[in-house]
Short mmCIF file of C-alpha atoms and ligand atoms in Angstrom, two decimals:
data_model
loop_
_atom_site.label_atom_id
_atom_site.label_comp_id
_atom_site.label_asym_id
_atom_site.label_seq_id
_atom_site.Cartn_x
_atom_site.Cartn_y
_atom_site.Cartn_z
CA MET A 15 -53.53 68.95 199.54
CA PRO A 16 -56.95 68.81 197.38
CA PHE A 17 -58.59 71.54 195.74
CA SER A 18 -61.82 71.06 198.84
CA LYS A 19 -58.75 72.71 201.54
CA LEU A 20 -58.10 75.34 199.62
CA GLY A 21 -60.68 77.53 201.07
CA LEU A 22 -62.56 77.43 197.73
CA ALA A 23 -66.55 77.38 197.41
CA PRO A 24 -67.84 74.33 197.55
CA LYS A 25 -69.93 74.93 194.24
CA VAL A 26 -66.56 76.10 192.50
CA VAL A 27 -64.95 72.67 194.12
CA ASP A 28 -67.58 70.53 192.27
CA GLY A 29 -66.68 72.17 189.15
CA VAL A 30 -62.99 71.75 189.29
CA ARG A 31 -64.18 67.96 190.05
CA ALA A 32 -66.11 68.05 186.95
CA ALA A 33 -63.45 69.07 184.50
CA GLY A 34 -61.83 66.34 186.18
CA TYR A 35 -59.11 67.73 187.94
CA THR A 36 -57.94 65.79 191.37
CA VAL A 37 -55.08 67.92 192.47
CA PRO A 38 -53.64 71.63 192.45
CA THR A 39 -51.26 72.38 190.49
CA PRO A 40 -48.36 73.86 192.16
CA ILE A 41 -49.06 77.23 191.32
CA GLN A 42 -52.65 76.50 191.97
CA LEU A 43 -51.88 75.56 195.61
CA ARG A 44 -49.56 79.09 196.18
CA ALA A 45 -52.23 81.62 194.37
CA ILE A 46 -55.40 80.65 195.25
CA PRO A 47 -55.07 81.55 199.17
CA VAL A 48 -54.19 84.49 198.13
CA ILE A 49 -56.06 85.35 195.61
CA LEU A 50 -58.80 84.20 198.55
CA GLU A 51 -57.50 86.71 200.68
CA GLY A 52 -58.28 89.70 198.24
CA ARG A 53 -54.26 90.52 197.61
CA ASP A 54 -52.87 91.64 194.73
CA LEU A 55 -50.53 89.30 192.84
CA ILE A 56 -47.76 89.08 190.22
CA GLY A 57 -47.82 85.34 188.93
CA SER A 58 -44.99 83.98 186.67
CA ALA A 59 -44.81 80.37 185.77
CA GLN A 60 -43.84 78.04 183.08
CA THR A 61 -46.25 77.05 180.24
CA GLY A 62 -49.09 74.82 180.76
CA THR A 63 -48.48 74.93 184.70
CA GLY A 64 -52.58 75.60 185.20
CA LYS A 65 -52.48 79.20 185.46
CA THR A 66 -56.23 79.79 184.14
CA ALA A 67 -57.42 77.65 186.74
CA ALA A 68 -55.36 79.07 189.63
CA PHE A 69 -56.85 82.70 188.72
CA ALA A 70 -60.64 81.34 187.08
CA LEU A 71 -61.45 79.73 190.57
CA PRO A 72 -60.76 82.27 193.03
CA ILE A 73 -62.31 85.02 191.26
CA ILE A 74 -65.47 82.79 190.58
CA SER A 75 -65.52 82.23 194.43
CA ARG A 76 -65.06 85.11 195.61
CA LEU A 77 -68.05 86.95 192.82
CA GLY A 78 -70.49 83.72 194.50
CA GLN A 79 -73.89 84.81 192.60
CA ARG A 80 -75.23 86.61 189.86
CA GLY A 81 -74.71 90.46 189.65
CA ALA A 82 -72.99 93.41 188.12
CA LEU A 83 -70.05 93.17 185.90
CA ARG A 84 -67.14 92.54 188.56
CA ALA A 85 -64.87 91.01 186.86
CA LEU A 86 -62.43 91.38 184.09
CA VAL A 87 -59.87 89.75 182.10
CA LEU A 88 -57.53 90.89 179.76
CA GLU A 89 -55.65 88.72 177.45
CA PRO A 90 -53.78 89.03 174.53
CA THR A 91 -55.02 87.20 171.14
CA ARG A 92 -58.71 86.67 170.30
CA GLU A 93 -58.23 82.90 170.41
CA LEU A 94 -56.53 83.07 173.86
CA ALA A 95 -59.55 85.14 175.43
CA ALA A 96 -61.74 82.26 173.79
CA GLN A 97 -60.09 79.65 175.80
CA VAL A 98 -59.84 81.61 178.70
CA GLU A 99 -63.40 82.20 178.48
CA THR A 100 -64.51 78.73 177.99
CA ALA A 101 -62.33 77.22 181.04
CA ILE A 102 -64.29 79.87 183.26
CA ARG A 103 -67.76 78.85 181.99
CA ASP A 104 -66.62 74.90 182.86
CA TYR A 105 -65.09 75.92 186.56
CA ALA A 106 -68.49 78.11 187.33
CA ARG A 107 -70.44 75.45 185.46
CA PHE A 108 -72.47 75.01 188.94
CA THR A 109 -72.96 78.57 189.55
CA ASN A 110 -75.16 81.26 188.00
CA LEU A 111 -72.30 83.50 187.26
CA ARG A 112 -72.18 85.35 183.35
CA THR A 113 -69.40 85.12 181.27
CA VAL A 114 -68.38 87.18 178.27
CA VAL A 115 -65.97 87.44 175.52
CA LEU A 116 -65.25 90.17 174.20
CA PHE A 117 -62.99 90.07 171.02
CA GLY A 118 -62.28 92.12 167.13
CA GLY A 119 -62.42 90.55 163.94
CA THR A 120 -66.34 89.34 164.29
CA GLY A 121 -68.80 91.92 164.52
CA TYR A 122 -70.55 93.69 166.69
CA GLY A 123 -74.08 92.04 166.60
CA ARG A 124 -73.72 89.10 168.56
CA GLN A 125 -71.79 90.82 171.15
CA ASP A 126 -73.84 93.80 171.81
CA GLN A 127 -76.91 91.45 172.02
CA VAL A 128 -74.83 89.20 175.30
CA LEU A 129 -73.68 92.05 176.51
CA ARG A 130 -77.36 93.26 176.72
CA GLN A 131 -78.19 90.75 179.10
CA GLY A 132 -75.31 91.62 181.41
CA ALA A 133 -72.21 89.58 182.62
CA ASP A 134 -70.19 88.94 186.05
CA ILE A 135 -67.08 88.62 184.39
CA VAL A 136 -65.68 89.62 180.66
CA VAL A 137 -62.50 88.01 178.77
CA ALA A 138 -61.54 90.49 176.37
CA THR A 139 -58.55 91.32 173.95
CA PRO A 140 -58.00 95.40 175.01
CA GLY A 141 -59.35 96.98 171.40
CA ARG A 142 -62.23 95.12 171.15
CA LEU A 143 -63.13 96.13 175.10
CA LEU A 144 -62.16 99.76 174.18
CA ASP A 145 -64.51 99.96 171.60
CA GLN A 146 -67.29 98.34 173.13
CA ILE A 147 -66.86 101.24 176.32
CA GLN A 148 -66.70 103.86 173.74
CA ARG A 149 -70.00 102.75 172.30
CA GLY A 150 -71.68 102.55 175.30
CA MET A 151 -72.36 98.70 175.44
CA LEU A 152 -70.76 98.13 178.92
CA ARG A 153 -68.95 100.68 182.13
CA LEU A 154 -65.97 99.20 184.46
CA SER A 155 -67.04 100.85 186.80
CA GLN A 156 -68.16 98.40 189.33
CA ILE A 157 -64.75 96.44 188.62
CA GLU A 158 -63.83 94.44 191.77
CA ILE A 159 -60.85 92.18 190.08
CA LEU A 160 -58.79 93.04 187.21
CA VAL A 161 -56.29 90.24 185.49
CA LEU A 162 -54.12 90.98 183.16
CA ASP A 163 -52.84 88.12 181.57
CA GLU A 164 -49.62 87.27 178.95
CA ALA A 165 -48.76 90.83 180.24
CA ASP A 166 -45.44 91.07 178.77
CA ARG A 167 -47.38 90.12 174.99
CA MET A 168 -49.75 92.68 175.49
CA LEU A 169 -46.09 94.66 176.02
CA ASP A 170 -45.03 92.85 172.79
CA MET A 171 -47.83 93.19 170.29
CA GLY A 172 -47.98 96.80 171.47
CA PHE A 173 -51.53 96.53 173.58
CA LEU A 174 -49.84 98.79 176.37
CA PRO A 175 -51.41 101.99 176.23
CA ASP A 176 -54.96 100.54 175.87
CA VAL A 177 -54.42 98.63 178.89
CA ARG A 178 -53.37 101.86 180.58
CA ARG A 179 -56.76 103.28 179.70
CA LEU A 180 -58.05 100.22 180.18
CA VAL A 181 -56.57 99.70 184.35
CA GLU A 182 -57.76 103.55 184.25
CA ARG A 183 -61.75 103.29 183.71
CA CYS A 184 -61.98 100.26 186.98
CA PRO A 185 -62.32 101.67 190.43
CA ARG A 186 -58.58 102.01 192.34
CA ALA A 187 -60.64 99.96 195.22
CA ARG A 188 -60.00 96.83 192.96
CA GLN A 189 -57.68 93.56 193.44
CA THR A 190 -55.03 93.32 190.54
CA MET A 191 -53.75 90.43 189.19
CA LEU A 192 -50.47 90.27 186.16
CA PHE A 193 -48.96 87.57 184.64
CA SER A 194 -46.27 87.01 183.12
CA ALA A 195 -43.80 84.71 181.77
CA THR A 196 -40.88 87.25 181.62
CA ILE A 197 -40.94 90.94 183.58
CA PRO A 198 -39.01 93.42 181.15
CA PRO A 199 -39.08 96.94 182.66
CA GLU A 200 -41.75 98.01 181.04
CA ILE A 201 -44.13 96.07 182.95
CA GLU A 202 -41.99 96.07 186.26
CA GLN A 203 -43.29 99.75 185.17
CA LEU A 204 -46.74 98.17 185.00
CA CYS A 205 -46.80 96.51 188.18
CA ASN A 206 -45.64 99.44 190.45
CA TRP A 207 -48.87 101.12 188.81
CA ALA A 208 -51.50 98.90 188.70
CA LEU A 209 -50.53 96.95 191.19
CA ARG A 210 -50.70 97.73 195.14
CA ASN A 211 -48.68 95.70 197.38
CA PRO A 212 -48.46 92.36 195.61
CA GLU A 213 -47.54 89.03 196.47
CA THR A 214 -45.47 87.43 193.85
CA ILE A 215 -45.22 83.62 192.92
CA GLU A 216 -42.96 82.26 190.59
CA ILE A 217 -42.90 78.74 190.17
CA GLY A 218 -40.02 76.62 188.38
CA GLN A 219 -37.86 78.91 186.46
CA ARG A 220 -39.19 81.48 184.90
CA ARG A 221 -36.80 80.68 181.64
CA SER A 222 -36.81 77.18 181.27
CA PRO A 223 -39.10 75.26 179.34
CA ALA A 224 -41.85 72.49 180.40
CA GLU A 225 -39.31 69.74 181.49
CA THR A 226 -41.20 67.44 180.06
CA VAL A 227 -40.22 68.18 176.49
CA THR A 228 -37.66 66.54 174.15
CA HIS A 229 -35.37 68.92 172.20
CA ALA A 230 -33.66 68.57 168.88
CA LEU A 231 -32.10 70.39 166.39
CA TYR A 232 -32.01 69.28 162.44
CA ALA A 233 -29.74 71.65 160.57
CA VAL A 234 -29.98 71.49 157.27
CA ASP A 235 -29.33 73.66 153.73
CA ILE A 236 -32.36 76.78 153.87
CA GLY A 237 -33.12 75.18 149.91
CA GLN A 238 -34.47 71.76 151.69
CA LYS A 239 -36.03 72.55 154.67
CA GLN A 240 -39.54 71.70 153.52
CA GLU A 241 -38.17 68.69 152.47
CA LEU A 242 -36.53 68.07 155.82
CA LEU A 243 -39.48 68.39 157.60
CA GLU A 244 -42.04 66.39 155.04
CA GLU A 245 -39.32 63.81 155.93
CA LEU A 246 -39.29 64.36 159.31
CA LEU A 247 -43.43 64.24 159.23
CA ARG A 248 -43.05 60.75 157.47
CA ARG A 249 -40.73 59.55 160.48
CA THR A 250 -42.08 60.27 163.53
CA ASP A 251 -44.89 59.15 165.13
CA TYR A 252 -47.19 61.70 165.97
CA ASP A 253 -51.08 62.63 168.00
CA GLN A 254 -50.91 66.28 166.25
CA VAL A 255 -48.05 68.83 165.45
CA LEU A 256 -47.77 71.80 165.40
CA ILE A 257 -45.23 73.52 163.74
CA PHE A 258 -44.42 77.47 163.49
CA CYS A 259 -43.13 79.80 161.14
CA ARG A 260 -42.04 83.24 161.57
CA THR A 261 -44.44 84.72 158.76
CA LYS A 262 -47.94 84.71 157.99
CA HIS A 263 -46.97 83.99 153.53
CA GLY A 264 -43.98 81.37 154.80
CA ALA A 265 -46.73 79.74 157.31
CA ASP A 266 -49.07 79.60 154.36
CA ARG A 267 -46.59 78.56 151.90
CA VAL A 268 -45.51 75.19 153.57
CA ALA A 269 -49.87 74.39 155.21
CA ARG A 270 -50.13 74.87 151.36
CA LYS A 271 -47.14 72.31 150.43
CA LEU A 272 -48.16 69.67 153.28
CA ASN A 273 -51.81 69.86 151.93
CA GLN A 274 -50.51 68.84 148.50
CA GLU A 275 -48.64 65.92 150.06
CA GLY A 276 -51.71 64.40 151.42
CA HIS A 277 -51.70 65.96 155.04
CA ALA A 278 -54.74 67.29 156.83
CA VAL A 279 -53.37 70.59 157.79
CA ALA A 280 -55.22 74.15 159.18
CA VAL A 281 -53.25 77.40 159.39
CA LEU A 282 -53.57 79.60 162.31
CA HIS A 283 -52.02 83.77 161.39
CA SER A 284 -53.68 87.16 162.29
CA ASN A 285 -54.31 87.53 157.98
CA ARG A 286 -56.94 84.75 158.62
CA THR A 287 -60.97 86.36 159.70
CA GLN A 288 -62.01 85.28 162.37
CA SER A 289 -64.08 82.64 161.80
CA GLU A 290 -60.96 80.95 159.27
CA ARG A 291 -59.10 81.24 162.90
CA GLU A 292 -61.90 79.15 165.06
CA ARG A 293 -62.56 76.69 162.14
CA ALA A 294 -59.40 76.28 162.04
CA LEU A 295 -58.30 75.82 165.87
CA ASN A 296 -61.68 73.71 166.35
CA GLY A 297 -60.77 70.98 163.47
CA PHE A 298 -57.39 70.79 165.29
CA ARG A 299 -59.03 70.47 168.48
CA ASP A 300 -61.46 67.58 167.23
CA GLY A 301 -58.67 65.62 165.72
CA ARG A 302 -59.36 66.23 162.24
CA TYR A 303 -56.86 68.46 160.98
CA GLU A 304 -53.30 66.26 162.37
CA VAL A 305 -51.20 68.94 161.32
CA MET A 306 -51.52 72.91 162.64
CA VAL A 307 -49.23 75.92 160.89
CA ALA A 308 -48.93 78.62 162.46
CA THR A 309 -47.58 81.92 163.88
CA ASP A 310 -45.90 82.83 166.69
CA ILE A 311 -48.64 85.04 167.61
CA ALA A 312 -51.59 83.49 166.91
CA ALA A 313 -50.84 80.33 168.39
CA ARG A 314 -49.90 82.38 172.03
CA GLY A 315 -51.48 80.31 174.87
CA ILE A 316 -53.05 77.69 173.07
CA ASP A 317 -54.14 74.53 174.81
CA VAL A 318 -54.81 71.46 172.51
CA GLU A 319 -54.08 68.58 174.67
CA GLN A 320 -53.58 65.77 172.06
CA ILE A 321 -50.41 67.62 171.06
CA SER A 322 -47.41 65.83 170.74
CA HIS A 323 -45.28 67.70 168.37
CA VAL A 324 -44.33 71.15 168.21
CA ILE A 325 -41.68 71.46 165.06
CA ASN A 326 -39.87 75.03 164.58
CA PHE A 327 -39.77 75.22 160.66
CA ASP A 328 -38.66 78.88 161.34
CA VAL A 329 -35.88 79.48 164.57
CA PRO A 330 -37.97 81.86 166.76
CA HIS A 331 -35.82 85.60 166.75
CA HIS A 332 -36.80 86.28 170.57
CA PRO A 333 -35.68 83.43 172.71
CA GLU A 334 -38.50 83.17 175.24
CA ASP A 335 -40.88 82.47 171.79
CA TYR A 336 -38.65 79.34 171.84
CA VAL A 337 -39.77 78.50 175.33
CA HIS A 338 -43.79 79.80 174.27
CA ARG A 339 -43.61 77.49 171.34
CA ILE A 340 -42.63 74.68 172.94
CA GLY A 341 -44.92 75.28 175.61
CA ARG A 342 -47.68 73.77 173.52
CA THR A 343 -46.48 70.61 173.42
CA GLY A 344 -45.96 68.97 176.80
CA ARG A 345 -49.07 70.89 178.70
CA ALA A 346 -49.53 69.60 182.42
CA GLN A 347 -47.13 67.35 182.57
CA SER A 348 -48.00 65.33 179.50
CA VAL A 349 -44.74 64.42 177.32
CA GLY A 350 -43.87 66.33 173.75
CA ASP A 351 -41.06 66.23 171.04
CA ALA A 352 -40.08 69.96 170.08
CA PHE A 353 -38.10 69.70 166.64
CA THR A 354 -36.13 72.52 165.37
CA ILE A 355 -35.44 73.13 161.72
CA MET A 356 -32.26 75.43 161.82
CA THR A 357 -29.61 76.41 158.55
CA GLY A 358 -26.72 78.07 158.77
CA GLU A 359 -28.65 81.46 159.37
CA ASP A 360 -29.51 80.73 162.56
CA VAL A 361 -26.54 79.55 164.39
CA GLN A 362 -26.68 83.03 166.39
CA GLU A 363 -30.14 82.61 167.40
CA ILE A 364 -29.74 78.91 168.19
CA ALA A 365 -26.66 80.33 170.58
CA ALA A 366 -29.16 83.07 172.25
CA ILE A 367 -31.39 80.05 172.61
CA GLU A 368 -29.52 77.92 174.30
CA ARG A 369 -28.49 80.23 176.38
CA PHE A 370 -31.75 81.68 177.28
CA ILE A 371 -32.81 77.82 178.50
CA GLY A 372 -29.79 76.92 179.83
CA GLN A 373 -29.08 74.22 178.14
CA LYS A 374 -27.66 72.71 175.10
CA ILE A 375 -30.00 71.23 172.45
CA PRO A 376 -29.34 68.19 170.75
CA ARG A 377 -28.50 68.25 167.29
CA VAL A 378 -29.90 65.64 165.33
CA LYS A 379 -29.06 64.38 161.76
CA ILE A 380 -31.70 61.93 159.55
CA ALA A 381 -30.27 58.91 158.22
CA GLY A 382 -31.06 58.40 154.87
CA PHE A 383 -31.77 61.51 154.15
CA ASN A 384 -30.30 63.37 150.91
CA TYR A 385 -28.78 65.97 152.72
CA ALA A 386 -27.57 69.06 150.42
CA TYR A 387 -23.88 70.51 151.84
CA THR A 388 -23.99 72.88 154.57
CA ARG A 389 -21.38 74.33 157.05
CA LEU A 390 -23.94 73.04 159.58
CA LEU A 391 -23.40 69.14 158.99
CA ASP A 392 -19.82 69.23 159.49
CA SER A 393 -19.84 69.25 163.28
CA ASN A 394 -20.40 65.25 162.52
CA PRO A 395 -23.76 64.58 164.51
CA LYS A 396 -25.03 60.92 165.73
CA PRO A 397 -27.53 59.83 163.05
CA ILE A 398 -30.44 58.55 164.24
CA PHE A 399 -33.68 56.94 162.23
CA GLY A 400 -32.58 53.37 161.78
CA GLY A 401 -29.54 53.58 164.03
CA GLY A 402 -28.16 55.42 167.27
CA ARG A 403 -29.94 56.57 170.18
CA SER A 404 -31.19 60.04 169.82
CA PRO A 405 -32.88 62.50 172.24
CA GLY A 406 -36.33 62.18 170.15
CA LYS A 407 -36.06 58.15 169.72
CA ARG A 408 -38.53 57.26 172.41
CA SER A 409 -41.32 58.69 169.30
CA PHE A 410 -39.96 57.29 165.81
CA GLY A 411 -41.12 54.67 164.25
CA TYR A 412 -44.17 53.44 162.04
CA GLY A 413 -47.62 54.14 162.80
CA ARG A 414 -49.90 56.33 165.03
CA ARG A 415 -49.44 55.85 168.29
CA ARG A 416 -51.71 57.04 170.96
CA ARG A 417 -51.19 58.31 174.88
P1 AMP B 11 -52.54 76.68 181.77
O1 AMP B 11 -51.20 77.06 181.95
O2 AMP B 11 -53.82 77.14 182.48
O3 AMP B 11 -53.13 77.01 179.80
O4 AMP B 11 -53.33 75.42 181.64
C1 AMP B 11 -52.72 73.49 181.17
C2 AMP B 11 -53.47 72.64 181.22
O5 AMP B 11 -53.63 72.02 182.05
C3 AMP B 11 -55.03 72.52 180.42
O6 AMP B 11 -55.56 71.79 179.46
C4 AMP B 11 -55.97 72.52 181.89
O7 AMP B 11 -56.94 71.99 181.95
C5 AMP B 11 -54.98 71.67 182.65
N1 AMP B 11 -54.84 71.87 183.82
C6 AMP B 11 -54.81 73.01 184.87
N2 AMP B 11 -55.10 72.88 186.24
C7 AMP B 11 -55.41 71.23 186.41
C8 AMP B 11 -55.03 70.23 187.18
N3 AMP B 11 -55.49 70.41 188.40
N4 AMP B 11 -54.81 68.82 187.41
C9 AMP B 11 -55.15 68.75 185.95
N5 AMP B 11 -54.76 69.36 184.61
C10 AMP B 11 -55.07 70.82 184.62
#
């Protein structure tokens, strides 16, 4: 079914066409008519499924014309807020609606200036939005549509009390949508409290990672992680690589060493200033950096089209983070590879991830790599790179590959 048959306003259909989308994704097909009817919605879907447009298009369509501040979208991170605002502006380009983004870590001057001009849609992180309300810069008294995006991450980051405060400032008669990859009890409570008779839309299996991603595990002694990472980069034919570390210091260290090896590297974590984070992300988006090293929170929801590979330098603590991390590649049905470096300390976490995603991740060994002994290597995985078939075979070789 084309976008023009979903009941969206013609200007929104034009905006979607200009964005280059031809057919709606499954979540868009199911969510758009429900939202257009004005119903509350709980949405869970695989990452990269087109969730943003699924809520943004009907919101733009329902708002129609310039007016008061009527729609609010809450996001857990600044990067996501910026990304969602850009998408909304893009879809609304043929309307006269105004969208504003608010997040912390930057001065108030420019935000105040923009807010004085008024907005129909605000995309914000909870802390800064509360700040701006307390400073008297905006009110939520005319909000008609509220979106709580990435609710499970807002919970993880301790934002739920702020989210509740913000929900309380919105009128009761409103439409509320909540999107979350997982629905832990706290989110279920939030749904019961903030939503009225919601429709639930679940696309695919909530737990499954994008199906277009090829996974592989690389076991190595803990002292050789960096060496193995560099070898992987040397042997992989990538467009752009996103590397995940558990800690900010770890991310800085890995980035520094890769820089010394001559890679163009950006770093994204929450100790960086807002302008450093923006520079990193923009540079990665426009291809100035081929590698980005990030922590989980900073990289949540990041959408960079060219990401061909995700490498977990550290195994994530939470199995759901594995799904989110590798969701950065293979977005909206393109293909990607996800490599995970594991050491003897990660055995239990890997088992938990495999249970969570319901599949065993193939163990892969790099032929010719000078492995130090670790008991993990005893299980005799098949050699690759220069011999044998492997799950990641498609993408190995020399020279740059363009999709
Ligand atoms: P999201 O899940 O909202 O982060 O979207 C993932 C990616 O899919 C983004 O790059 C979108 O621009 C893209 N996308 C969303 N909807 C469509 C569509 N109907 N057709 C093609 N690409 C889409």
